[in-house]
Coordinates of C-alpha atoms in Angstrom, one line a residue:
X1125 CA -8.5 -46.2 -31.4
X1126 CA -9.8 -43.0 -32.2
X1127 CA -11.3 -40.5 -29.5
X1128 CA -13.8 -37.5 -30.2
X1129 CA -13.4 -34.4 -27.9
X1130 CA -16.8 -33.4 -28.5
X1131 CA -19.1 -35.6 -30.2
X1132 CA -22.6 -33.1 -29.8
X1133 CA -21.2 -30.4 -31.3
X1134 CA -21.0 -28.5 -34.7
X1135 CA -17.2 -28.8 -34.6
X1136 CA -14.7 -30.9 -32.6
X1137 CA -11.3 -32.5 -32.4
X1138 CA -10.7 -36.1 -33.4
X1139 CA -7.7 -37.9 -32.2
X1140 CA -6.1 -40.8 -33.7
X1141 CA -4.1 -43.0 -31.1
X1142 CA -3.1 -45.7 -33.6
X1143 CA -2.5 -46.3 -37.2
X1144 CA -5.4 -47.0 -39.6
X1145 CA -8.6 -46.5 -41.9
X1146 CA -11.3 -45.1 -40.2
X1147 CA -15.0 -43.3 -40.8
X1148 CA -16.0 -40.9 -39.2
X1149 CA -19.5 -40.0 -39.4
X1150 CA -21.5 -36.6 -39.0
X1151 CA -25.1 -37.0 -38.1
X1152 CA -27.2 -33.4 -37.9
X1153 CA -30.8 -33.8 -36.4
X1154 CA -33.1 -31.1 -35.8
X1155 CA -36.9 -31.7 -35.0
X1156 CA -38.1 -32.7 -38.4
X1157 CA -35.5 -35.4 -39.0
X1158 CA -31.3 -36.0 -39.6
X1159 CA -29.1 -36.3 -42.3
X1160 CA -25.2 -37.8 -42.0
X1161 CA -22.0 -37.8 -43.7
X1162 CA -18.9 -39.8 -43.8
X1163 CA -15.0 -39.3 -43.8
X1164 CA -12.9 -41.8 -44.5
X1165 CA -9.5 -40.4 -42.8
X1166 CA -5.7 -43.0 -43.3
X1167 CA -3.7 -42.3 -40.5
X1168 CA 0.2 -43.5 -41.5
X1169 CA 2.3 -44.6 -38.8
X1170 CA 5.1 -42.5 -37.2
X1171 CA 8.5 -43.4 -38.2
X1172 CA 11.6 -45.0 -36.3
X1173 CA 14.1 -44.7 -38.7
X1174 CA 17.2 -46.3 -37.6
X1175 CA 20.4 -46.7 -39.4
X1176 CA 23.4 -49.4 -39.5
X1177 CA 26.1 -48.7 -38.4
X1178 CA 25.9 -45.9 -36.5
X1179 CA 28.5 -44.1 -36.1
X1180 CA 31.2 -45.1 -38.5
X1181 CA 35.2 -44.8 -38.4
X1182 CA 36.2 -45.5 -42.0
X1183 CA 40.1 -45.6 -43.2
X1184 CA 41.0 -43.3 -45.6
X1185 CA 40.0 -44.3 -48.9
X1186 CA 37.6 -46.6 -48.1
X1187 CA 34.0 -47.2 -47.8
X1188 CA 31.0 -48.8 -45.9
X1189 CA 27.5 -49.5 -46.7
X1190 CA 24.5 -47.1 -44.8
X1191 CA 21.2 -49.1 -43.9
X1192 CA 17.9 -46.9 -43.1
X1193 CA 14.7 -49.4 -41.8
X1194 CA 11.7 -48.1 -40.4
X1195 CA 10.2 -46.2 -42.7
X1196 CA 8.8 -46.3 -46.8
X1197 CA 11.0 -44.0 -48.4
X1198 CA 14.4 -42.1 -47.5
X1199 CA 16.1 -39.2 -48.3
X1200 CA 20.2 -39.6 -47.8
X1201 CA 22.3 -35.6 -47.5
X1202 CA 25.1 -33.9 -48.2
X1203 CA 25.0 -36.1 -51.6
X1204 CA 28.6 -36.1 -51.3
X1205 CA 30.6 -39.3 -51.0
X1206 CA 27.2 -41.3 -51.2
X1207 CA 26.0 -43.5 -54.0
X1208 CA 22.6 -43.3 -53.9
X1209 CA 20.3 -40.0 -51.9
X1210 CA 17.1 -41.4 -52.2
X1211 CA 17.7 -45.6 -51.2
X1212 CA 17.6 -47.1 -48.0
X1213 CA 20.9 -48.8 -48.5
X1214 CA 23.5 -46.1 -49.9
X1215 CA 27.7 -46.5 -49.7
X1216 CA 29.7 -43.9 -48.4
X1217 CA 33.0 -43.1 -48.7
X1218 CA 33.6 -39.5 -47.6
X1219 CA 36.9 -38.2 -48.1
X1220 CA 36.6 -36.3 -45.2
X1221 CA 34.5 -36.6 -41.7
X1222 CA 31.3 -35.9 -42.7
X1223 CA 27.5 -36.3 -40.4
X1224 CA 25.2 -37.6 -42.7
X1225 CA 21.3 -37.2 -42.3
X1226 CA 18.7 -39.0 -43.6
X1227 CA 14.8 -38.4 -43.4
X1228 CA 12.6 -41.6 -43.5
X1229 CA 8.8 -40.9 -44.6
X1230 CA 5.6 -42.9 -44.3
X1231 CA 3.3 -41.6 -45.8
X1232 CA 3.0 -37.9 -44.3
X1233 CA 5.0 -38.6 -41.4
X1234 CA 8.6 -38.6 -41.7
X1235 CA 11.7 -39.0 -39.1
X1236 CA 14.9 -37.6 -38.8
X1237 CA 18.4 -39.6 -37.8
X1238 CA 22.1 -38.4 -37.9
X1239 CA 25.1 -40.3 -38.8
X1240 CA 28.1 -39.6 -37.9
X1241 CA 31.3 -40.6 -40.4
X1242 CA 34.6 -40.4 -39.3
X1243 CA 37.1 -40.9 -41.7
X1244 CA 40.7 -41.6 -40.1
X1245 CA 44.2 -40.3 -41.8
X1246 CA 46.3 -42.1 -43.3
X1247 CA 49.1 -44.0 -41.7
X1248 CA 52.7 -43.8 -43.2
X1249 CA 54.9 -45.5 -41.2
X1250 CA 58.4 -45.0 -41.0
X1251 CA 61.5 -47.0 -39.4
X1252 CA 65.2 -45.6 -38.5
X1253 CA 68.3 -47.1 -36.8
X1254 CA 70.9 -45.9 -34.9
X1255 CA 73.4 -47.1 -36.9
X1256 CA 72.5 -48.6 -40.4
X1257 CA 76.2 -50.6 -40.3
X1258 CA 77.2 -52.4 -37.5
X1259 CA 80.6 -54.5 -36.9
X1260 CA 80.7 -58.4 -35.8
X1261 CA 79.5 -58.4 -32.0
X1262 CA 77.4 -54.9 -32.1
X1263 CA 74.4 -54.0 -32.0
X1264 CA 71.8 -51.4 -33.2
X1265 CA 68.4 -50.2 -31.9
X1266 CA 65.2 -49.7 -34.9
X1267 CA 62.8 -47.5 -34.2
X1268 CA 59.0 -47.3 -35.4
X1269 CA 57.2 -44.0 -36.4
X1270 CA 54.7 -42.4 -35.7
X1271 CA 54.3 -42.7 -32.5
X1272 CA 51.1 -44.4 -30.5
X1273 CA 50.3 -46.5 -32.7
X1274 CA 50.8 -51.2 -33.0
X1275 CA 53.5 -52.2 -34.3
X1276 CA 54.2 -55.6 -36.1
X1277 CA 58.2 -56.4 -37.0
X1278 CA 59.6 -59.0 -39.2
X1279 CA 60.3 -61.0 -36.1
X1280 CA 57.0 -61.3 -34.9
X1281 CA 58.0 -57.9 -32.0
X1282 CA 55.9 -55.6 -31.3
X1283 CA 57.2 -53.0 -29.5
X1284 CA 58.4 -49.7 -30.9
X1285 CA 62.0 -50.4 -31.2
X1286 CA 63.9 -53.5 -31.9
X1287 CA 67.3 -54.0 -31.4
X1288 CA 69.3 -56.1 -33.9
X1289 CA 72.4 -57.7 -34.3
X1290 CA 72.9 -59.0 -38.0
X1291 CA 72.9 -58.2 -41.1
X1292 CA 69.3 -57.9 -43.0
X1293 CA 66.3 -56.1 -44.6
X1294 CA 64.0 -55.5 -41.1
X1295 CA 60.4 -54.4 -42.4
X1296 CA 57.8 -52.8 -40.2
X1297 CA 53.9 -52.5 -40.1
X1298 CA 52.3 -50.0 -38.7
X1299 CA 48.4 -49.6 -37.7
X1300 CA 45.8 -48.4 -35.1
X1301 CA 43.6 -51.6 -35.0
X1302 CA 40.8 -49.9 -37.5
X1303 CA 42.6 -48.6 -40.1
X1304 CA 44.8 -49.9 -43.3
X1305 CA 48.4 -50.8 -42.2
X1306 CA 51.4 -49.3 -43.8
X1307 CA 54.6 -50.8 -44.0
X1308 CA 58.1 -49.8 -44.5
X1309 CA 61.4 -51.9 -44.2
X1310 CA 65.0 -50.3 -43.4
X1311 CA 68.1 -52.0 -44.2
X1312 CA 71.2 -53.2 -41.8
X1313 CA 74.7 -54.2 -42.8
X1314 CA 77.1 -55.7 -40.8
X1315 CA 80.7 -55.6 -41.1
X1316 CA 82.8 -58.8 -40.0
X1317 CA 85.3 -58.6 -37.5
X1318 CA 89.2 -59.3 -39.2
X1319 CA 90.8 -62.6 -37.8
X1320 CA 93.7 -62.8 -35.4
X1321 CA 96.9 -61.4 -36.9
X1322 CA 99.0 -64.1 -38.4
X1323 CA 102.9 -64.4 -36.8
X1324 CA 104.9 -61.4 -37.8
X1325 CA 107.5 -62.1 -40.1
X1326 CA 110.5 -60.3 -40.2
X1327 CA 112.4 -60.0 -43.7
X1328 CA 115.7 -59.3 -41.7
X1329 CA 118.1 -60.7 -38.9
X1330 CA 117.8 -58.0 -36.0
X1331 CA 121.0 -56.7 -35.0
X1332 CA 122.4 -54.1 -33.1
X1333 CA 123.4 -51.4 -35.1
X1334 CA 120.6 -51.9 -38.2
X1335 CA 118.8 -49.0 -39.2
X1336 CA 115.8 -50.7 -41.0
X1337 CA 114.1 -53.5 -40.9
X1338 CA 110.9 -54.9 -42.6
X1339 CA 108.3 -56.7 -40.7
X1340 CA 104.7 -57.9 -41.6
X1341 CA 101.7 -59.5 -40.9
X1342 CA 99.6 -62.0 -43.4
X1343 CA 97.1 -59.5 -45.5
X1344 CA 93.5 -59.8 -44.0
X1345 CA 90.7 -58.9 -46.5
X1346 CA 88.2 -57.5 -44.1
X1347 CA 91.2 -55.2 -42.5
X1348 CA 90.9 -52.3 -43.6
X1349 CA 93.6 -50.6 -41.3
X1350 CA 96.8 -52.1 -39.3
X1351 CA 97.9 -50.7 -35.7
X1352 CA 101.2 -51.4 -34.9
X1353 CA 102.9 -51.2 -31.5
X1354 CA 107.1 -50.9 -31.3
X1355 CA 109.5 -50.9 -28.9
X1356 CA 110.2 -47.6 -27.2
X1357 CA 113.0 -45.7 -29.2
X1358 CA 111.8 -47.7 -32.9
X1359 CA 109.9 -45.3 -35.6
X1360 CA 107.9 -46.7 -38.4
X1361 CA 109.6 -45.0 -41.1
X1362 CA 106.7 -46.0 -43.6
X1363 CA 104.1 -48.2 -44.2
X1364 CA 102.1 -47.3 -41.5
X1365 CA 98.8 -48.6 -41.1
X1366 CA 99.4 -51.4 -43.3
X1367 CA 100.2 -54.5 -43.1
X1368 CA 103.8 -54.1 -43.9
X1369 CA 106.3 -51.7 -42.2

């Protein structure tokens, strides 16, 4: 409605309590008669801008769509990482955090709303072991970087660390539940344990007296060195370490 501080006098205040068209009308009198005017006055409606969503956590490198309602026209700033500056639907994808603003107007009236972009680093994850080669029957213990964040291993784990026992190619993701995940895989080889020693053979009868003999074991591929314990008193005199002395 629309209510008149003064309505006898020369000059007054009007004040619009709604949106609308309205006359007003200005009738002078004096004692030989009156004369009147008219006003036709729009009153716009006050903006409520609002804008989805609000606030925003984007990844790194990506983007998200910024919805303004509430009002006729809108102006969108900084212009930077935005598509569009004067739509009510404009894409951002800021490189860094940025706090957007945008002004909604109706008419003569406008409204003001923030929004507030936070753009998250990057994740690179990383993976090391204690020990990238491990023999038959050992172990060794993975662990995820960086730290505080989820972890997903090849195994379906998805602590920080894994410990493994085999041979394999052991990949990690990495994320913090919003962002992009990076991965990374790290590498374990496992040596097999030689078998039992076969019977040593001696190439001569022992007798009292002999200065040399030859004994040996059966060559074992995955042996790559041979301990050999004698008798107190008895030297290897070559071939140590082998399988033949």
């Amino acid at each position: 409605g629309v209510s008149i501080e003064n309505s006898t006098t020369q000059n007054t205040t009007v004040t619009f309590n709604s949106a609308g068209t309205f006359t007003i009308t200005l009738t002078a009198t004096n004692g030989t008669g009156s004369n009147s005017t008219t006003q036709v006055i729009v009153v716009n409606a006050e903006p409520t801008v609002t804008v989805t969503p609000n606030p925003v956590t984007l990844c790194s490198g990506t983007s998200t769509n910024l919805t303004a309602t509430g009002a006729t026209s809108y102006t969108w700033s900084p212009a930077t990482g935005l598509t569009c500056t004067n739509c009510a639907v404009t894409t951002a994808s800021p490189t860094v955090t940025t706090t957007y603003t945008v002004i909604g107007v109706n008419g003569t009236c406008d409204d003001t709303v923030t929004v507030p972009v936070t753009v998250a680093a990057a994740i690179t994850a990383g993976a090391t072991a204690t020990s990238t080669v491990i023999c038959s029957g050992s172990s060794t213990t993975l662990t995820a970087s960086p730290s505080g964040f989820q972890y997903l291993w090849s195994d379906n784990s998805i602590g920080s660390t894994l410990n493994v026992n085999a041979a394999g190619n052991y990949s990690l993701i990495v994320g913090n539940g919003t962002c992009s995940l990076s991965a990374v895989s790290v590498s374990v080889t496992q040596n097999l344990a030689p078998a039992t020693p076969s019977a040593i053979v001696s190439s001569d009868t022992v007798c009292s007296g002999i200065a040399n003999i030859n004994v040996s074991v059966t060559n074992d591929p995955l042996a790559t060195t041979y301990n050999w314990t004698l008798p107190n008193g008895w030297n290897i005199t070559g071939g140590n370490n082998t399988n033949s002395i």
